[in-house]
Tab-separated table of C-alpha atoms in Angstrom:
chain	number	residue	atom	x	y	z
Z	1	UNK	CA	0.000	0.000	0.000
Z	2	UNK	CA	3.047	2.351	0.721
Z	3	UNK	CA	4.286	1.247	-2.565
Z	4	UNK	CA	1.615	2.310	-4.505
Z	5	UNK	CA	0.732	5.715	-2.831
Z	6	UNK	CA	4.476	6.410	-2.864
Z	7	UNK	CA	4.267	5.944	-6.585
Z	8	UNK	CA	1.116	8.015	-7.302
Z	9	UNK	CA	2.972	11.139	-5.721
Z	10	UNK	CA	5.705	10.098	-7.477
Z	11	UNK	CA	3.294	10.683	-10.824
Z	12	UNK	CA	1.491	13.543	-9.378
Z	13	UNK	CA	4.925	15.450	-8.782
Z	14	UNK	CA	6.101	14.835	-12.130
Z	15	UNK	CA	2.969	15.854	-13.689
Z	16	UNK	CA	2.978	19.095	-12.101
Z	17	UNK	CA	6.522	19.378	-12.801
Z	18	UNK	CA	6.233	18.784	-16.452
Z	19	UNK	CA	2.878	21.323	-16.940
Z	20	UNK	CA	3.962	24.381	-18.045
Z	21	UNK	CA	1.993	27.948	-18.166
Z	22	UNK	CA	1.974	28.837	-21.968
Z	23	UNK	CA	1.303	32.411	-23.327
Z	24	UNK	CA	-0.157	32.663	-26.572
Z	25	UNK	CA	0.064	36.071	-28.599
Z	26	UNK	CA	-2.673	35.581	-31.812
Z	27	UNK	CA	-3.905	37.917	-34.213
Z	28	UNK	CA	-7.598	39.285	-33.081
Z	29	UNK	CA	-9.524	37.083	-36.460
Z	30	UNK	CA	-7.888	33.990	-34.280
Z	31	UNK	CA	-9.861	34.569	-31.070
Z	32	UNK	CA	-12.392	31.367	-31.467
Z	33	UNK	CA	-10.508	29.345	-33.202
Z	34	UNK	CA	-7.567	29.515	-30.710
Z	35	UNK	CA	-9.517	29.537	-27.626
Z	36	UNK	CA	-10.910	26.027	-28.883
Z	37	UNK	CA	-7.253	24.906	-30.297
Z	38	UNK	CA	-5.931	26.177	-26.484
Z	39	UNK	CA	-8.778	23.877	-24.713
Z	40	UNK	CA	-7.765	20.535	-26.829
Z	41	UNK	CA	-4.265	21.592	-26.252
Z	42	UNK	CA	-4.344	21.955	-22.344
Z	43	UNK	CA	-6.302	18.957	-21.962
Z	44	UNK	CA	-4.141	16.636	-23.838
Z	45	UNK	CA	-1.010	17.979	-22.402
Z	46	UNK	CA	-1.448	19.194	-18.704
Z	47	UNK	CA	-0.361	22.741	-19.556
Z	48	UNK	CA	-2.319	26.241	-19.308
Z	49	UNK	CA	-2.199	28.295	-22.079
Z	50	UNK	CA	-3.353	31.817	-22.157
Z	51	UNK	CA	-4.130	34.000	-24.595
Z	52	UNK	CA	-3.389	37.620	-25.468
Z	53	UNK	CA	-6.113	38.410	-29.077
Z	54	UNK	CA	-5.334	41.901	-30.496
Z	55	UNK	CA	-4.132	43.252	-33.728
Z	56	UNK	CA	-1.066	41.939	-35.233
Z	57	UNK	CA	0.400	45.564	-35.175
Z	58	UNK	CA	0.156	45.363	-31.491
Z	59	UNK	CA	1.383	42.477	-30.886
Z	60	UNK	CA	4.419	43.105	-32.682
Z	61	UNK	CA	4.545	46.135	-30.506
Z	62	UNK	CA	4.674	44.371	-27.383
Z	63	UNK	CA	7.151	41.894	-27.962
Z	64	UNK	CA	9.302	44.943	-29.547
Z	65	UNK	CA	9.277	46.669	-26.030
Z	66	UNK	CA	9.494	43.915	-23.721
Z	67	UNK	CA	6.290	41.958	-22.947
Z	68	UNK	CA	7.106	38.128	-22.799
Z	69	UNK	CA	5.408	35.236	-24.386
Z	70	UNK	CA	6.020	31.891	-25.736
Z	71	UNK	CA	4.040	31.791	-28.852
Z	72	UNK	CA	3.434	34.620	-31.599
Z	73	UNK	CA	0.911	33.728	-34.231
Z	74	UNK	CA	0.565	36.660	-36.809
Z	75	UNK	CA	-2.307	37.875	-39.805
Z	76	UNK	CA	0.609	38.767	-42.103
Z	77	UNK	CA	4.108	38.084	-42.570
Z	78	UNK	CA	4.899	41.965	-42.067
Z	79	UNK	CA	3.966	42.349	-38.856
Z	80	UNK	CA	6.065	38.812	-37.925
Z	81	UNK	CA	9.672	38.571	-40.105
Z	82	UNK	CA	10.888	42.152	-38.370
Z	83	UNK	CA	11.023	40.045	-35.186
Z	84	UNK	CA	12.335	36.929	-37.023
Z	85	UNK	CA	15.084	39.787	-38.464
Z	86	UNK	CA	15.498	41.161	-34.908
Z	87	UNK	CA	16.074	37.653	-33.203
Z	88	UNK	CA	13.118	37.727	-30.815
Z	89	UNK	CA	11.161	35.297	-32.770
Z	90	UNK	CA	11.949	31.874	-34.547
Z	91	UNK	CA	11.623	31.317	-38.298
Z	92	UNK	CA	8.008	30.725	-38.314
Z	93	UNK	CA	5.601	28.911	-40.620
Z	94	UNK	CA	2.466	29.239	-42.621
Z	95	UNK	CA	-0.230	27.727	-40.589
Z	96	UNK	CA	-3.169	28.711	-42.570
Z	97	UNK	CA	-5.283	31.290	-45.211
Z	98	UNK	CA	-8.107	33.567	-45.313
Z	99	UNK	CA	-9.884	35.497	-47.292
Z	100	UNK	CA	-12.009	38.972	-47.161
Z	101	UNK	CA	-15.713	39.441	-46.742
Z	102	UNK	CA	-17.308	42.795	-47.552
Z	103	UNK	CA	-20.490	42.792	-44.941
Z	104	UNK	CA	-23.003	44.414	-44.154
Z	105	UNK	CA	-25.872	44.743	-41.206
Z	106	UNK	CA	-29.058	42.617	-42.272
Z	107	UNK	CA	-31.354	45.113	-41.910
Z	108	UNK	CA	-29.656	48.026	-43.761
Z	109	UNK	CA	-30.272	47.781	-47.662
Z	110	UNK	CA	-27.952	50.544	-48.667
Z	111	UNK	CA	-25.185	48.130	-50.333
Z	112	UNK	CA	-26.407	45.612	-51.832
Z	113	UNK	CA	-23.649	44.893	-54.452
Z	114	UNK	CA	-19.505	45.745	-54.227
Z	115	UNK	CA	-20.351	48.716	-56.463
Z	116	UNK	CA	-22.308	50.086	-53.900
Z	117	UNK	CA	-19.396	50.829	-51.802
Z	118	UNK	CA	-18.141	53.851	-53.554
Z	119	UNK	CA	-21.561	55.635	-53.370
Z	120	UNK	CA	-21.666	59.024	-51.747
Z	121	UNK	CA	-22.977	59.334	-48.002
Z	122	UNK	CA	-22.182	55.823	-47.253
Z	123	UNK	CA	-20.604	54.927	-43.338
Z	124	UNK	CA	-18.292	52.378	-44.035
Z	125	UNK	CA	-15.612	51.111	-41.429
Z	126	UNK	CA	-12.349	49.180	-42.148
Z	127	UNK	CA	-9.090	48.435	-40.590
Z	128	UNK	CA	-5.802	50.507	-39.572
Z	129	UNK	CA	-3.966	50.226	-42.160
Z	130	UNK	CA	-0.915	49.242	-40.161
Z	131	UNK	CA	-3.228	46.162	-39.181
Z	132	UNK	CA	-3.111	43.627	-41.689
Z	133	UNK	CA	-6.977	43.396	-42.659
Z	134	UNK	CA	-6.072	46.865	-43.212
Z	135	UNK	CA	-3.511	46.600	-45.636
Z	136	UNK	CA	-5.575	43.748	-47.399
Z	137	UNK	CA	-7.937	45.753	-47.528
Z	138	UNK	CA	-6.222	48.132	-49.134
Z	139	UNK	CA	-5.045	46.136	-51.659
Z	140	UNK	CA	-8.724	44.909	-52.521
Z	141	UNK	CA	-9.583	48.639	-53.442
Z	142	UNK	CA	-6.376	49.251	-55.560
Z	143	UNK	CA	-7.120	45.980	-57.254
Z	144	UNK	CA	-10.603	47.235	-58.068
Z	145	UNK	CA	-8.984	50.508	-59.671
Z	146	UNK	CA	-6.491	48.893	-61.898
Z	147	UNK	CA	-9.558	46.676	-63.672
Z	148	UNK	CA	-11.545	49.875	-64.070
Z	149	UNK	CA	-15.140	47.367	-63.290
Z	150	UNK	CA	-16.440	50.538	-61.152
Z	151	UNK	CA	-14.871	53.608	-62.474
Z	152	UNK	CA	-11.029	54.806	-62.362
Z	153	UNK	CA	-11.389	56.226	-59.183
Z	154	UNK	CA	-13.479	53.796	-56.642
Z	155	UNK	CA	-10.986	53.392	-53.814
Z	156	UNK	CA	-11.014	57.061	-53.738
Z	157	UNK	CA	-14.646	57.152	-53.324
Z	158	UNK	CA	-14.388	54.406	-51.221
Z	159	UNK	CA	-11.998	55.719	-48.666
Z	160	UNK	CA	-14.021	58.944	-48.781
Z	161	UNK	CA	-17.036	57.317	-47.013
Z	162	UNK	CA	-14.857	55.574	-44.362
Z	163	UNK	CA	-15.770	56.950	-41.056
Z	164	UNK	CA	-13.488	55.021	-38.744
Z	165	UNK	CA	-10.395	53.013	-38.614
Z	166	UNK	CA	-9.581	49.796	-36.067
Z	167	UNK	CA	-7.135	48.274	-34.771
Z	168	UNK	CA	-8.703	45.114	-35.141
Z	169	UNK	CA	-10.862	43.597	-37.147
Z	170	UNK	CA	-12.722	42.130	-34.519
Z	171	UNK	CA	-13.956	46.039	-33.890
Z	172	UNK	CA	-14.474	46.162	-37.332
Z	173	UNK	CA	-16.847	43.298	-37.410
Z	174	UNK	CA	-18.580	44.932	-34.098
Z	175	UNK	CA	-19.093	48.022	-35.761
Z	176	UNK	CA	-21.466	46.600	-38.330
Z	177	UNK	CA	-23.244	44.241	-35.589
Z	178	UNK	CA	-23.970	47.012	-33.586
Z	179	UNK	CA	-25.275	49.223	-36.859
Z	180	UNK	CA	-22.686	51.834	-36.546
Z	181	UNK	CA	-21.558	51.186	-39.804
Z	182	UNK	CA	-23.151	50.161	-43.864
Z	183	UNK	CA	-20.717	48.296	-44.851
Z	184	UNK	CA	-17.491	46.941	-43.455
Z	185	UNK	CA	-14.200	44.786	-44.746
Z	186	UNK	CA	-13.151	41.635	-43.130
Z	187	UNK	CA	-12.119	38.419	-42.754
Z	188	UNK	CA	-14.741	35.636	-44.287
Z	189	UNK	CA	-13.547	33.609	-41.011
Z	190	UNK	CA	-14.910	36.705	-39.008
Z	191	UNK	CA	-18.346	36.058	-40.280
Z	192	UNK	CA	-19.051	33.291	-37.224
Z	193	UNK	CA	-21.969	32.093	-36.301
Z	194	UNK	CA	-22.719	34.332	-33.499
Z	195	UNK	CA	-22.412	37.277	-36.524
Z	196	UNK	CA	-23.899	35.663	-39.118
Z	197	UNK	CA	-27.504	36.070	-37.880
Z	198	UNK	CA	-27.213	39.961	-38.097
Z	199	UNK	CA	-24.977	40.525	-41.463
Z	200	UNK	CA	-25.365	39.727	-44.990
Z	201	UNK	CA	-22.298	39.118	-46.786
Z	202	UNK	CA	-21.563	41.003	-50.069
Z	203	UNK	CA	-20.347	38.930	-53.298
Z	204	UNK	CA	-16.804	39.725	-53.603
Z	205	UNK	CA	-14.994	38.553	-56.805
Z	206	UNK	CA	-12.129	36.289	-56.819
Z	207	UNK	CA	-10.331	38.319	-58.648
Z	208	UNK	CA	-10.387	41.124	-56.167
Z	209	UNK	CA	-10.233	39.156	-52.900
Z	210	UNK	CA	-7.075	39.127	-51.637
Z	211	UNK	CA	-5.328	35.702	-49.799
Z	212	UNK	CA	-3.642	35.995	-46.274
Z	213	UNK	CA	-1.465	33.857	-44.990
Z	214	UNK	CA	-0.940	33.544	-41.197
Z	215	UNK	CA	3.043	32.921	-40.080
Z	216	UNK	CA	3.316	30.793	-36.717
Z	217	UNK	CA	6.533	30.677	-34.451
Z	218	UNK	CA	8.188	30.687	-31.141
Z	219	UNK	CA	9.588	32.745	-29.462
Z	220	UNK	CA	13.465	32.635	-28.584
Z	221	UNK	CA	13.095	33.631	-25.091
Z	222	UNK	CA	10.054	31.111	-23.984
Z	223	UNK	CA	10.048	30.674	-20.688
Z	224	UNK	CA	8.545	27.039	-21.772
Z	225	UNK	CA	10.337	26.204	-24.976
Z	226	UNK	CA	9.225	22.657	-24.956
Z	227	UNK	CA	5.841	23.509	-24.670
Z	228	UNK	CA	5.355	26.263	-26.817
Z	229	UNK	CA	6.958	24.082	-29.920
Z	230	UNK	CA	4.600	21.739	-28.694
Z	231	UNK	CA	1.549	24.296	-29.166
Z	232	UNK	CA	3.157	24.758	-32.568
Z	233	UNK	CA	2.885	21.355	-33.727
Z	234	UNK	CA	-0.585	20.973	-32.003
Z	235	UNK	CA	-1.531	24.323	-34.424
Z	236	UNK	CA	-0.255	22.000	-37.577
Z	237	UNK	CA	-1.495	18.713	-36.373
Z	238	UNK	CA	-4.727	17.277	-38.056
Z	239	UNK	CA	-6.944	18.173	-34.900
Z	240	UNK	CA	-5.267	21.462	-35.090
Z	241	UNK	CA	-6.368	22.153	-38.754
Z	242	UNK	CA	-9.361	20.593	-38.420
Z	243	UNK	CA	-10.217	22.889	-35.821
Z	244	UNK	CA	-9.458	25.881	-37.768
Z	245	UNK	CA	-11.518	25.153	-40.571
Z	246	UNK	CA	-14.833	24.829	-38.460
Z	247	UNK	CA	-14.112	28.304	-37.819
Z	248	UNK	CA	-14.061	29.020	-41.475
Z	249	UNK	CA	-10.025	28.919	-42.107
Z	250	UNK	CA	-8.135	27.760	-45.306
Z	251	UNK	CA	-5.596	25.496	-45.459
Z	252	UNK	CA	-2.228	27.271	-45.440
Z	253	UNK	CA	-0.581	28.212	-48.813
Protein backbone atom coordinates (compact mmCIF):
# COMPACT_ATOMS: atom_id res chain seq x y z
CA UNK A 1 0.00 0.00 0.00
CA UNK A 2 3.05 2.35 0.72
CA UNK A 3 4.29 1.25 -2.57
CA UNK A 4 1.62 2.31 -4.50
CA UNK A 5 0.73 5.72 -2.83
CA UNK A 6 4.48 6.41 -2.86
CA UNK A 7 4.27 5.94 -6.59
CA UNK A 8 1.12 8.01 -7.30
CA UNK A 9 2.97 11.14 -5.72
CA UNK A 10 5.71 10.10 -7.48
CA UNK A 11 3.29 10.68 -10.82
CA UNK A 12 1.49 13.54 -9.38
CA UNK A 13 4.93 15.45 -8.78
CA UNK A 14 6.10 14.84 -12.13
CA UNK A 15 2.97 15.85 -13.69
CA UNK A 16 2.98 19.09 -12.10
CA UNK A 17 6.52 19.38 -12.80
CA UNK A 18 6.23 18.78 -16.45
CA UNK A 19 2.88 21.32 -16.94
CA UNK A 20 3.96 24.38 -18.04
CA UNK A 21 1.99 27.95 -18.17
CA UNK A 22 1.97 28.84 -21.97
CA UNK A 23 1.30 32.41 -23.33
CA UNK A 24 -0.16 32.66 -26.57
CA UNK A 25 0.06 36.07 -28.60
CA UNK A 26 -2.67 35.58 -31.81
CA UNK A 27 -3.91 37.92 -34.21
CA UNK A 28 -7.60 39.29 -33.08
CA UNK A 29 -9.52 37.08 -36.46
CA UNK A 30 -7.89 33.99 -34.28
CA UNK A 31 -9.86 34.57 -31.07
CA UNK A 32 -12.39 31.37 -31.47
CA UNK A 33 -10.51 29.35 -33.20
CA UNK A 34 -7.57 29.51 -30.71
CA UNK A 35 -9.52 29.54 -27.63
CA UNK A 36 -10.91 26.03 -28.88
CA UNK A 37 -7.25 24.91 -30.30
CA UNK A 38 -5.93 26.18 -26.48
CA UNK A 39 -8.78 23.88 -24.71
CA UNK A 40 -7.76 20.54 -26.83
CA UNK A 41 -4.27 21.59 -26.25
CA UNK A 42 -4.34 21.95 -22.34
CA UNK A 43 -6.30 18.96 -21.96
CA UNK A 44 -4.14 16.64 -23.84
CA UNK A 45 -1.01 17.98 -22.40
CA UNK A 46 -1.45 19.19 -18.70
CA UNK A 47 -0.36 22.74 -19.56
CA UNK A 48 -2.32 26.24 -19.31
CA UNK A 49 -2.20 28.29 -22.08
CA UNK A 50 -3.35 31.82 -22.16
CA UNK A 51 -4.13 34.00 -24.59
CA UNK A 52 -3.39 37.62 -25.47
CA UNK A 53 -6.11 38.41 -29.08
CA UNK A 54 -5.33 41.90 -30.50
CA UNK A 55 -4.13 43.25 -33.73
CA UNK A 56 -1.07 41.94 -35.23
CA UNK A 57 0.40 45.56 -35.18
CA UNK A 58 0.16 45.36 -31.49
CA UNK A 59 1.38 42.48 -30.89
CA UNK A 60 4.42 43.10 -32.68
CA UNK A 61 4.54 46.13 -30.51
CA UNK A 62 4.67 44.37 -27.38
CA UNK A 63 7.15 41.89 -27.96
CA UNK A 64 9.30 44.94 -29.55
CA UNK A 65 9.28 46.67 -26.03
CA UNK A 66 9.49 43.92 -23.72
CA UNK A 67 6.29 41.96 -22.95
CA UNK A 68 7.11 38.13 -22.80
CA UNK A 69 5.41 35.24 -24.39
CA UNK A 70 6.02 31.89 -25.74
CA UNK A 71 4.04 31.79 -28.85
CA UNK A 72 3.43 34.62 -31.60
CA UNK A 73 0.91 33.73 -34.23
CA UNK A 74 0.56 36.66 -36.81
CA UNK A 75 -2.31 37.88 -39.80
CA UNK A 76 0.61 38.77 -42.10
CA UNK A 77 4.11 38.08 -42.57
CA UNK A 78 4.90 41.97 -42.07
CA UNK A 79 3.97 42.35 -38.86
CA UNK A 80 6.07 38.81 -37.93
CA UNK A 81 9.67 38.57 -40.10
CA UNK A 82 10.89 42.15 -38.37
CA UNK A 83 11.02 40.05 -35.19
CA UNK A 84 12.34 36.93 -37.02
CA UNK A 85 15.08 39.79 -38.46
CA UNK A 86 15.50 41.16 -34.91
CA UNK A 87 16.07 37.65 -33.20
CA UNK A 88 13.12 37.73 -30.81
CA UNK A 89 11.16 35.30 -32.77
CA UNK A 90 11.95 31.87 -34.55
CA UNK A 91 11.62 31.32 -38.30
CA UNK A 92 8.01 30.72 -38.31
CA UNK A 93 5.60 28.91 -40.62
CA UNK A 94 2.47 29.24 -42.62
CA UNK A 95 -0.23 27.73 -40.59
CA UNK A 96 -3.17 28.71 -42.57
CA UNK A 97 -5.28 31.29 -45.21
CA UNK A 98 -8.11 33.57 -45.31
CA UNK A 99 -9.88 35.50 -47.29
CA UNK A 100 -12.01 38.97 -47.16
CA UNK A 101 -15.71 39.44 -46.74
CA UNK A 102 -17.31 42.79 -47.55
CA UNK A 103 -20.49 42.79 -44.94
CA UNK A 104 -23.00 44.41 -44.15
CA UNK A 105 -25.87 44.74 -41.21
CA UNK A 106 -29.06 42.62 -42.27
CA UNK A 107 -31.35 45.11 -41.91
CA UNK A 108 -29.66 48.03 -43.76
CA UNK A 109 -30.27 47.78 -47.66
CA UNK A 110 -27.95 50.54 -48.67
CA UNK A 111 -25.18 48.13 -50.33
CA UNK A 112 -26.41 45.61 -51.83
CA UNK A 113 -23.65 44.89 -54.45
CA UNK A 114 -19.50 45.75 -54.23
CA UNK A 115 -20.35 48.72 -56.46
CA UNK A 116 -22.31 50.09 -53.90
CA UNK A 117 -19.40 50.83 -51.80
CA UNK A 118 -18.14 53.85 -53.55
CA UNK A 119 -21.56 55.63 -53.37
CA UNK A 120 -21.67 59.02 -51.75
CA UNK A 121 -22.98 59.33 -48.00
CA UNK A 122 -22.18 55.82 -47.25
CA UNK A 123 -20.60 54.93 -43.34
CA UNK A 124 -18.29 52.38 -44.03
CA UNK A 125 -15.61 51.11 -41.43
CA UNK A 126 -12.35 49.18 -42.15
CA UNK A 127 -9.09 48.44 -40.59
CA UNK A 128 -5.80 50.51 -39.57
CA UNK A 129 -3.97 50.23 -42.16
CA UNK A 130 -0.92 49.24 -40.16
CA UNK A 131 -3.23 46.16 -39.18
CA UNK A 132 -3.11 43.63 -41.69
CA UNK A 133 -6.98 43.40 -42.66
CA UNK A 134 -6.07 46.86 -43.21
CA UNK A 135 -3.51 46.60 -45.64
CA UNK A 136 -5.58 43.75 -47.40
CA UNK A 137 -7.94 45.75 -47.53
CA UNK A 138 -6.22 48.13 -49.13
CA UNK A 139 -5.04 46.14 -51.66
CA UNK A 140 -8.72 44.91 -52.52
CA UNK A 141 -9.58 48.64 -53.44
CA UNK A 142 -6.38 49.25 -55.56
CA UNK A 143 -7.12 45.98 -57.25
CA UNK A 144 -10.60 47.24 -58.07
CA UNK A 145 -8.98 50.51 -59.67
CA UNK A 146 -6.49 48.89 -61.90
CA UNK A 147 -9.56 46.68 -63.67
CA UNK A 148 -11.54 49.88 -64.07
CA UNK A 149 -15.14 47.37 -63.29
CA UNK A 150 -16.44 50.54 -61.15
CA UNK A 151 -14.87 53.61 -62.47
CA UNK A 152 -11.03 54.81 -62.36
CA UNK A 153 -11.39 56.23 -59.18
CA UNK A 154 -13.48 53.80 -56.64
CA UNK A 155 -10.99 53.39 -53.81
CA UNK A 156 -11.01 57.06 -53.74
CA UNK A 157 -14.65 57.15 -53.32
CA UNK A 158 -14.39 54.41 -51.22
CA UNK A 159 -12.00 55.72 -48.67
CA UNK A 160 -14.02 58.94 -48.78
CA UNK A 161 -17.04 57.32 -47.01
CA UNK A 162 -14.86 55.57 -44.36
CA UNK A 163 -15.77 56.95 -41.06
CA UNK A 164 -13.49 55.02 -38.74
CA UNK A 165 -10.40 53.01 -38.61
CA UNK A 166 -9.58 49.80 -36.07
CA UNK A 167 -7.13 48.27 -34.77
CA UNK A 168 -8.70 45.11 -35.14
CA UNK A 169 -10.86 43.60 -37.15
CA UNK A 170 -12.72 42.13 -34.52
CA UNK A 171 -13.96 46.04 -33.89
CA UNK A 172 -14.47 46.16 -37.33
CA UNK A 173 -16.85 43.30 -37.41
CA UNK A 174 -18.58 44.93 -34.10
CA UNK A 175 -19.09 48.02 -35.76
CA UNK A 176 -21.47 46.60 -38.33
CA UNK A 177 -23.24 44.24 -35.59
CA UNK A 178 -23.97 47.01 -33.59
CA UNK A 179 -25.28 49.22 -36.86
CA UNK A 180 -22.69 51.83 -36.55
CA UNK A 181 -21.56 51.19 -39.80
CA UNK A 182 -23.15 50.16 -43.86
CA UNK A 183 -20.72 48.30 -44.85
CA UNK A 184 -17.49 46.94 -43.46
CA UNK A 185 -14.20 44.79 -44.75
CA UNK A 186 -13.15 41.63 -43.13
CA UNK A 187 -12.12 38.42 -42.75
CA UNK A 188 -14.74 35.64 -44.29
CA UNK A 189 -13.55 33.61 -41.01
CA UNK A 190 -14.91 36.71 -39.01
CA UNK A 191 -18.35 36.06 -40.28
CA UNK A 192 -19.05 33.29 -37.22
CA UNK A 193 -21.97 32.09 -36.30
CA UNK A 194 -22.72 34.33 -33.50
CA UNK A 195 -22.41 37.28 -36.52
CA UNK A 196 -23.90 35.66 -39.12
CA UNK A 197 -27.50 36.07 -37.88
CA UNK A 198 -27.21 39.96 -38.10
CA UNK A 199 -24.98 40.53 -41.46
CA UNK A 200 -25.36 39.73 -44.99
CA UNK A 201 -22.30 39.12 -46.79
CA UNK A 202 -21.56 41.00 -50.07
CA UNK A 203 -20.35 38.93 -53.30
CA UNK A 204 -16.80 39.72 -53.60
CA UNK A 205 -14.99 38.55 -56.80
CA UNK A 206 -12.13 36.29 -56.82
CA UNK A 207 -10.33 38.32 -58.65
CA UNK A 208 -10.39 41.12 -56.17
CA UNK A 209 -10.23 39.16 -52.90
CA UNK A 210 -7.08 39.13 -51.64
CA UNK A 211 -5.33 35.70 -49.80
CA UNK A 212 -3.64 36.00 -46.27
CA UNK A 213 -1.47 33.86 -44.99
CA UNK A 214 -0.94 33.54 -41.20
CA UNK A 215 3.04 32.92 -40.08
CA UNK A 216 3.32 30.79 -36.72
CA UNK A 217 6.53 30.68 -34.45
CA UNK A 218 8.19 30.69 -31.14
CA UNK A 219 9.59 32.75 -29.46
CA UNK A 220 13.47 32.63 -28.58
CA UNK A 221 13.09 33.63 -25.09
CA UNK A 222 10.05 31.11 -23.98
CA UNK A 223 10.05 30.67 -20.69
CA UNK A 224 8.55 27.04 -21.77
CA UNK A 225 10.34 26.20 -24.98
CA UNK A 226 9.22 22.66 -24.96
CA UNK A 227 5.84 23.51 -24.67
CA UNK A 228 5.35 26.26 -26.82
CA UNK A 229 6.96 24.08 -29.92
CA UNK A 230 4.60 21.74 -28.69
CA UNK A 231 1.55 24.30 -29.17
CA UNK A 232 3.16 24.76 -32.57
CA UNK A 233 2.88 21.35 -33.73
CA UNK A 234 -0.59 20.97 -32.00
CA UNK A 235 -1.53 24.32 -34.42
CA UNK A 236 -0.25 22.00 -37.58
CA UNK A 237 -1.49 18.71 -36.37
CA UNK A 238 -4.73 17.28 -38.06
CA UNK A 239 -6.94 18.17 -34.90
CA UNK A 240 -5.27 21.46 -35.09
CA UNK A 241 -6.37 22.15 -38.75
CA UNK A 242 -9.36 20.59 -38.42
CA UNK A 243 -10.22 22.89 -35.82
CA UNK A 244 -9.46 25.88 -37.77
CA UNK A 245 -11.52 25.15 -40.57
CA UNK A 246 -14.83 24.83 -38.46
CA UNK A 247 -14.11 28.30 -37.82
CA UNK A 248 -14.06 29.02 -41.47
CA UNK A 249 -10.02 28.92 -42.11
CA UNK A 250 -8.13 27.76 -45.31
CA UNK A 251 -5.60 25.50 -45.46
CA UNK A 252 -2.23 27.27 -45.44
CA UNK A 253 -0.58 28.21 -48.81
Amino acid sequence: MKKKLLMSTLLLSLGSASAANLTVFAAASLTDAFAEIGQAFDAKTGHTTRFQFAGSQALRTQLDHGARADVYASANNAQFDPLVKSGLVTAGQPFLSNRLAVIAPKNNAKVQTLADLSKPGLKLVIADKAVPVGDYTRRMISAIDKSGAYGQDFSGQFLKNVVSEEPNVRQVALKVQLGEADAAVVYSSDVTPALRPNVRVITLPTRFNQSASYPIGTLKDAASPEAAQAFVKFVLSGEGQAILKKWGFLKPQ
